[in-house]
Short mmCIF file of C-alpha atoms in Angstrom, two decimals:
data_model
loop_
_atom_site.label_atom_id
_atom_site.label_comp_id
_atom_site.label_asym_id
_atom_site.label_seq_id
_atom_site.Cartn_x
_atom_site.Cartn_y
_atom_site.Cartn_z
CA UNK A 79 -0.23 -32.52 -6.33
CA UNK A 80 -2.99 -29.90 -5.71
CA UNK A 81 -2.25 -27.16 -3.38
CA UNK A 82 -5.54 -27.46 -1.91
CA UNK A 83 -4.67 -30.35 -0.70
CA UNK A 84 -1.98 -29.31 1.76
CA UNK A 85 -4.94 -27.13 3.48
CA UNK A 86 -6.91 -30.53 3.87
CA UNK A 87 -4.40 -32.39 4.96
CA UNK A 88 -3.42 -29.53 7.86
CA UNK A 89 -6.98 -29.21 8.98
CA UNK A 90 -8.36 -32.53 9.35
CA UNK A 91 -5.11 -33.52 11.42
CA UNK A 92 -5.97 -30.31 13.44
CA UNK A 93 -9.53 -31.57 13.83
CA UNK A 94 -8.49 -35.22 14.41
CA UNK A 95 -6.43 -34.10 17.19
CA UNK A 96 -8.87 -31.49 18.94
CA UNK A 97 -11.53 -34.54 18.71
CA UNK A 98 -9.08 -37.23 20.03
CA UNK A 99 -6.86 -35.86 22.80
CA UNK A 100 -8.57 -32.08 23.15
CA UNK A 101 -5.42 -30.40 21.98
CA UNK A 102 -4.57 -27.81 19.44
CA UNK A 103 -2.02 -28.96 17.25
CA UNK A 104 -0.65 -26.03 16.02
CA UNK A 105 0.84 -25.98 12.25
CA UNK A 106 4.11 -25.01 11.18
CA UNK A 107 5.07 -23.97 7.13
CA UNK A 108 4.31 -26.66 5.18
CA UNK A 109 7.99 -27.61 2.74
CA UNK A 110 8.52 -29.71 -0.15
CA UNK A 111 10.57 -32.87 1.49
CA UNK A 112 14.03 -33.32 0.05
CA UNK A 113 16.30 -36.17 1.30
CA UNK A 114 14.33 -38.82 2.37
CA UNK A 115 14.54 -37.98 6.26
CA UNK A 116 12.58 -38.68 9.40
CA UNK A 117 14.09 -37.78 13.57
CA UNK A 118 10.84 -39.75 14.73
CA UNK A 119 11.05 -42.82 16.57
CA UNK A 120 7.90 -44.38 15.24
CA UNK A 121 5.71 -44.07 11.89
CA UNK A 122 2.31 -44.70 11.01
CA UNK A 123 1.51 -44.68 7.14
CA UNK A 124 -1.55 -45.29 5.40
CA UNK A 125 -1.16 -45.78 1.40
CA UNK A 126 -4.12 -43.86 -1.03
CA UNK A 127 -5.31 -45.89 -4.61
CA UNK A 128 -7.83 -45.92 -6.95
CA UNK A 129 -7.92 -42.64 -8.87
CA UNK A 130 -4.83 -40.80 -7.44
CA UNK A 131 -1.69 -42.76 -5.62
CA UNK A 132 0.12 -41.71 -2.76
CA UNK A 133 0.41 -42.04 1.14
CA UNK A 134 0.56 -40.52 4.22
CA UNK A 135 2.40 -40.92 7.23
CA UNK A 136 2.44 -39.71 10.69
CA UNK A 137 5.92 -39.46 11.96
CA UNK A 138 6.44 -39.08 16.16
CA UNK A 139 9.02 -38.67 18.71
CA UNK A 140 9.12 -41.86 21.33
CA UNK A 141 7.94 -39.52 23.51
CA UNK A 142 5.21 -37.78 22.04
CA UNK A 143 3.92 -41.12 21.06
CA UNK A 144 3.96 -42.87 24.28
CA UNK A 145 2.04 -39.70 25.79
CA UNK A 146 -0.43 -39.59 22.96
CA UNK A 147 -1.55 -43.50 23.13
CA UNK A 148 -1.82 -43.36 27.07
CA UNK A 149 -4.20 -40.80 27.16
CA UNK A 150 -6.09 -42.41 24.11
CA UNK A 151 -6.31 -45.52 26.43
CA UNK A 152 -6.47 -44.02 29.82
CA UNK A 153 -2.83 -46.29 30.59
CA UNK A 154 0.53 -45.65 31.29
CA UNK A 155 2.38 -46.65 27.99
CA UNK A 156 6.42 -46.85 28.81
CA UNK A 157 7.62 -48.48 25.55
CA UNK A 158 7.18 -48.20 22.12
CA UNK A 159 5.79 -51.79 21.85
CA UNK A 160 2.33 -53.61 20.25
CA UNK A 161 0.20 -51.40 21.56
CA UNK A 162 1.91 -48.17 21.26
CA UNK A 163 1.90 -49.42 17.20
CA UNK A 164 -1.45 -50.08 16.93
CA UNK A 165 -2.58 -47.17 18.35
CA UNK A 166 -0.32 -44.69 16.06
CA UNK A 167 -1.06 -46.75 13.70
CA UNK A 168 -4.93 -46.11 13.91
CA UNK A 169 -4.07 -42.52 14.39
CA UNK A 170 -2.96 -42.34 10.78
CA UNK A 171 -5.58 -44.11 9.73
CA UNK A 172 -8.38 -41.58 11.18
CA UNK A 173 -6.46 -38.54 9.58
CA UNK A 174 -6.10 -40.83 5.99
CA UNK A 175 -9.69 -41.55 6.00
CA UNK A 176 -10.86 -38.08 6.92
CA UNK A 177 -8.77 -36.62 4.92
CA UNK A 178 -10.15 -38.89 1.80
CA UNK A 179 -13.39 -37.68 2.52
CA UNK A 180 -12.29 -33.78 2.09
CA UNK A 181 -10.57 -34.69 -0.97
CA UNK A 182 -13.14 -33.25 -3.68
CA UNK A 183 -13.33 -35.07 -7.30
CA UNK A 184 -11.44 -38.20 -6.83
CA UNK A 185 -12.46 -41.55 -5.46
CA UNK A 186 -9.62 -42.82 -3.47
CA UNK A 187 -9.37 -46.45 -0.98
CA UNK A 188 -6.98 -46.61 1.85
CA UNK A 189 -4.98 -49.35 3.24
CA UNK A 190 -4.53 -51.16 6.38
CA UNK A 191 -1.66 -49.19 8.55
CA UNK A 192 1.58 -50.10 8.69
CA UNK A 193 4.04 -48.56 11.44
CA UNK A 194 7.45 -48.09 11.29
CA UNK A 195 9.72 -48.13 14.93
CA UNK A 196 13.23 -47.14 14.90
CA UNK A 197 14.68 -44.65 16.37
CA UNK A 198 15.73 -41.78 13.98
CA UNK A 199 14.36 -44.21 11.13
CA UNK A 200 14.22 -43.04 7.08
CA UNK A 201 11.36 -42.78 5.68
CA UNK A 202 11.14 -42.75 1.65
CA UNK A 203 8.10 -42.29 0.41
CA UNK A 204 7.85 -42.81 -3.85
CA UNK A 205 10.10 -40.75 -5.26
CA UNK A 206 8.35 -39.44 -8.19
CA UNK A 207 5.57 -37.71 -6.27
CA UNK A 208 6.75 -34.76 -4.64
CA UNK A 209 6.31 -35.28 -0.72
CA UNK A 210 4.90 -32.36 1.29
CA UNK A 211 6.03 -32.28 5.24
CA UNK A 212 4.19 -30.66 7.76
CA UNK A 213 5.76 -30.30 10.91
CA UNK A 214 2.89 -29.57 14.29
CA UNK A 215 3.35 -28.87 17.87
CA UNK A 216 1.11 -29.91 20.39
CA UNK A 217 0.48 -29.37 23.92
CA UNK A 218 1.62 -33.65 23.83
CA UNK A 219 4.53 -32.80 22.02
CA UNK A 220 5.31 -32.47 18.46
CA UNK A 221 4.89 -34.17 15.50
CA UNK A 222 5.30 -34.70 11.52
CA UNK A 223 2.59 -35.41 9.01
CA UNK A 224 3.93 -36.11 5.57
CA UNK A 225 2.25 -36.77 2.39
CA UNK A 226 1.96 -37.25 -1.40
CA UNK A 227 -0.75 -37.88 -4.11
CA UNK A 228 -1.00 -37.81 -7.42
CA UNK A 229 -3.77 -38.02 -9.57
CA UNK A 230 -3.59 -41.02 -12.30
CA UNK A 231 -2.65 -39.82 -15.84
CA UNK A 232 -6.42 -40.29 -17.77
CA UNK A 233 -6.51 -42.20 -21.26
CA UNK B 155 -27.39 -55.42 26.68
CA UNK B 156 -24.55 -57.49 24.92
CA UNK B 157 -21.63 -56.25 22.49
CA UNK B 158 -19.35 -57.26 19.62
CA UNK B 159 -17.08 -55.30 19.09
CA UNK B 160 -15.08 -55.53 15.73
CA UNK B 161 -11.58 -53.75 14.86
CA UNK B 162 -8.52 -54.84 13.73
CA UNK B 163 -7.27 -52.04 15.90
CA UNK B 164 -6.64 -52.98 20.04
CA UNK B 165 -6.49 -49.38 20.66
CA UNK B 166 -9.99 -49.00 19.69
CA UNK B 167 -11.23 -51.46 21.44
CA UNK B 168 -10.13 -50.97 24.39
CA UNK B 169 -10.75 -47.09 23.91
CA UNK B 170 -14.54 -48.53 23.30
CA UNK B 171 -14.91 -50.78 26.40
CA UNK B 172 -13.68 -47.66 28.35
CA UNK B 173 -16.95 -45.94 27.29
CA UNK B 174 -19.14 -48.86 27.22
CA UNK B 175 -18.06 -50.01 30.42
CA UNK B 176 -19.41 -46.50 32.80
CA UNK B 177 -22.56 -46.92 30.15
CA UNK B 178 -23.62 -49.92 32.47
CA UNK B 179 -22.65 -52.33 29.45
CA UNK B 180 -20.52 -55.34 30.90
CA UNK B 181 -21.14 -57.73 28.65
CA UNK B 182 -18.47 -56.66 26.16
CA UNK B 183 -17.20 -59.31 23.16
CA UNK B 184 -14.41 -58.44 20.76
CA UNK B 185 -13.36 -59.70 17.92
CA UNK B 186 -10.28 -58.12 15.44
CA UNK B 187 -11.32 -58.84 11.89
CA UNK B 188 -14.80 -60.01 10.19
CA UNK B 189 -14.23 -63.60 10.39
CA UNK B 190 -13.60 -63.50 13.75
CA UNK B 191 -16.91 -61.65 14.10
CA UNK B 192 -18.86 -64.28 12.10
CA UNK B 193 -17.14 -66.79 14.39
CA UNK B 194 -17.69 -64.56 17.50
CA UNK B 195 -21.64 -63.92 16.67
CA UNK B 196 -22.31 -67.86 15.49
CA UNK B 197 -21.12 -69.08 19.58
CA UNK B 198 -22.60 -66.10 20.97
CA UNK B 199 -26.56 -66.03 20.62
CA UNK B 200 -27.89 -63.40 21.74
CA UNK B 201 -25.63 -60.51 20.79
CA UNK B 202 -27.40 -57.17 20.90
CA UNK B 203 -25.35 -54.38 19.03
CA UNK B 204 -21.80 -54.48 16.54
CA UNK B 205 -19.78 -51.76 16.57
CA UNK B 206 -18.13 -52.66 12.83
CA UNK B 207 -15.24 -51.65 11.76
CA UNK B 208 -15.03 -50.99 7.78
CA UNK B 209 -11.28 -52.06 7.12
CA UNK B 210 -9.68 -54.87 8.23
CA UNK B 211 -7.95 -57.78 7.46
CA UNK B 212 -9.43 -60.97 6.20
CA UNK B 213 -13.00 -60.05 5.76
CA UNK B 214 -13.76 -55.96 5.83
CA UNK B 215 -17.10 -54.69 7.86
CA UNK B 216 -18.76 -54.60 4.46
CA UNK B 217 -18.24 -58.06 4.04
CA UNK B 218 -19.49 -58.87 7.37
CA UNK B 219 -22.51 -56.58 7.00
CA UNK B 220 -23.70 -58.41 3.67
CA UNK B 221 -23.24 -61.56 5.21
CA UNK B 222 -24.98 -61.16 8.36
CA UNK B 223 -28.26 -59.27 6.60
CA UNK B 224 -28.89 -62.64 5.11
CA UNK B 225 -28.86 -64.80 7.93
CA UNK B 226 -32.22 -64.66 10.10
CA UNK B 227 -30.91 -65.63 13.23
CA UNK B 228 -29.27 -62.27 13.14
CA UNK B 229 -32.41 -60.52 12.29
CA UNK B 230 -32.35 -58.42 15.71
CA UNK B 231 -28.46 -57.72 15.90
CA UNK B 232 -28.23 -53.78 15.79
CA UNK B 233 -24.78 -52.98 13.57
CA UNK B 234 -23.08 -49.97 13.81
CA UNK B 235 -20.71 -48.89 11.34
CA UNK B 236 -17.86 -47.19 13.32
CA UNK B 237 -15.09 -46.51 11.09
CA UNK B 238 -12.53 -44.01 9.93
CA UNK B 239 -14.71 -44.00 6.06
CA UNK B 240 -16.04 -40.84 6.57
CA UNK B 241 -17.10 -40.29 2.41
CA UNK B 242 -20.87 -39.76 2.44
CA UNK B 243 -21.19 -42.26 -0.53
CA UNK B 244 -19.18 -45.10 2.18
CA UNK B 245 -22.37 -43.85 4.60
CA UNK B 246 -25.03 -44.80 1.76
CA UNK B 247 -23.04 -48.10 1.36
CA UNK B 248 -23.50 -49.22 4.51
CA UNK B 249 -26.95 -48.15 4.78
CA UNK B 250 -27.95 -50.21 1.65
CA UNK B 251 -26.37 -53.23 3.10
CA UNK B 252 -27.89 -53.14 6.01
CA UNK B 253 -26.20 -50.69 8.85
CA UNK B 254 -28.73 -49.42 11.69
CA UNK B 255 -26.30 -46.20 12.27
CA UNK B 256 -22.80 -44.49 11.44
CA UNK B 257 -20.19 -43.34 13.51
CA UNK B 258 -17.02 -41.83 12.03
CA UNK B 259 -13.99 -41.99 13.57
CA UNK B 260 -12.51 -40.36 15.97
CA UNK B 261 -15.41 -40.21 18.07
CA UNK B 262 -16.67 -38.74 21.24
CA UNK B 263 -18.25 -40.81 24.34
CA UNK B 264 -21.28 -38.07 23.38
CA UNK B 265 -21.61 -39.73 20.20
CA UNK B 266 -21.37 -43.67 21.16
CA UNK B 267 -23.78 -42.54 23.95
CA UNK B 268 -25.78 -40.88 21.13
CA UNK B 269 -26.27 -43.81 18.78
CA UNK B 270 -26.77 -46.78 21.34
CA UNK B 271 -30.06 -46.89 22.61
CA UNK B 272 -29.30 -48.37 25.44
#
């Protein structure tokens, strides 16, 4: 894991957010995760391959969420259902893909998103690649983007 | 002026048609992966601009792209990449294959504005 990273990782979900909802999301101290843990309600992760593995997942309160993906659509959104999902889920994958782009030196592909409902759900991410949590607080509400990556081993 | 446009993601879409919609564009077709648009642009002649999506399910925007550059009845069909590949190398991709412009996701109604010539 390259501590560079964690900067690109903070800043394109900063700019991601001040693009899609004209909010500052505001960054608190980035920590090493320990127990596999999550108090969100819903979960949008994106997987990274090619020459480093890893993910990263965007991690919300119900309510956060619901307020988030009703002003993306201009709609009242009162459950965490389809649409919520999809629309987290395409959250995550704006932040992975901008984020791959920042990433200097390595050529990396994303995956399709998957998202995670449940409230108070787990998430483990691999275990041998440290995970990196950064907690944010919006305007919206706040919310969790964690990560890991690790470049392959060469030869 | 008539649209396709492809993403595997609802949200988008309907975030899209939001924008398109106070554009004066009505005539608005959707389709959620690239076989769908293949399907979508064979019953539909006529189609003006595709908003592409690069990842999706089934068959990606690339995929799409290639296809379509090699079929002249699509000759005048205007695509536009807009996708969350932001990697300038993704941009040159496109290009090659084909793409008339790029939009990277997230995007503001400035920039759809901005690259439809409407």
């Amino acid at each position: 894991m390259e501590a560079l990273w964690i900067n690109t990782f903070c800043t394109t979900t900063i700019e991601v957010f001040r693009t899609m909802f004209s909010i500052e999301a505001i960054p608190g101290t980035p920590r090493l995760k320990g127990e596999p843990y999550s108090s969100a309600d819903i979960t949008g992760i994106i997987g990274f391959s090619g020459e480093a593995q890893g993910s990263i997942a965007l991690s919300f309160p119900s309510d956060t969420a619901l307020k988030m993906i009703s002003t993306l659509v201009g709609a009242p959104m009162n459950n965490l259902d389809m649409e919520v999902a999809d629309g987290i889920g395409e959250l995550a994958n704006i932040v992975a893909g901008n984020a791959k782009k920042e990433i200097q030196g390595i050529s990396l592909s994303i995956s399709l998103p998957q998202v995670v409902i449940g409230k108070n759900h787990v998430l483990s991410m691999q275990s041998a690649i440290p995970v990196i949590i950064i907690p944010f607080s919006t305007p919206m509400g706040n919310f969790v983007v964690e990560f890991s990556l690790k470049k392959n081993n060469c030869g | 002026m008539k649209i396709l446009l492809v993403d595997d993601s609802a949200t988008i879409r309907r975030i899209l048609k939001g924008l398109l919609g106070p554009l004066g564009v009505s005539d608005i077709l959707e389709a959620g992966n690239g076989n769908q648009a293949l399907k979508v642009l064979a019953e539909n002649p006529g189609i003006d601009y595709m908003l592409l999506d690069w990842n999706m399910p089934e068959l990606d925007g690339l995929g799409v792209l290639k296809q379509v550059r090699v079929n002249d009845s699509y000759r005048d069909l205007k695509i536009i990449m807009c996708t969350s590949e932001a990697d300038k190398t993704k941009v040159i991709e496109a290009i090659k294959a084909g793409a008339n412009n790029y939009i990277v996701k997230p995007f503001t109604p400035d920039i759809i504005k901005e690259k439809l010539v409407l």
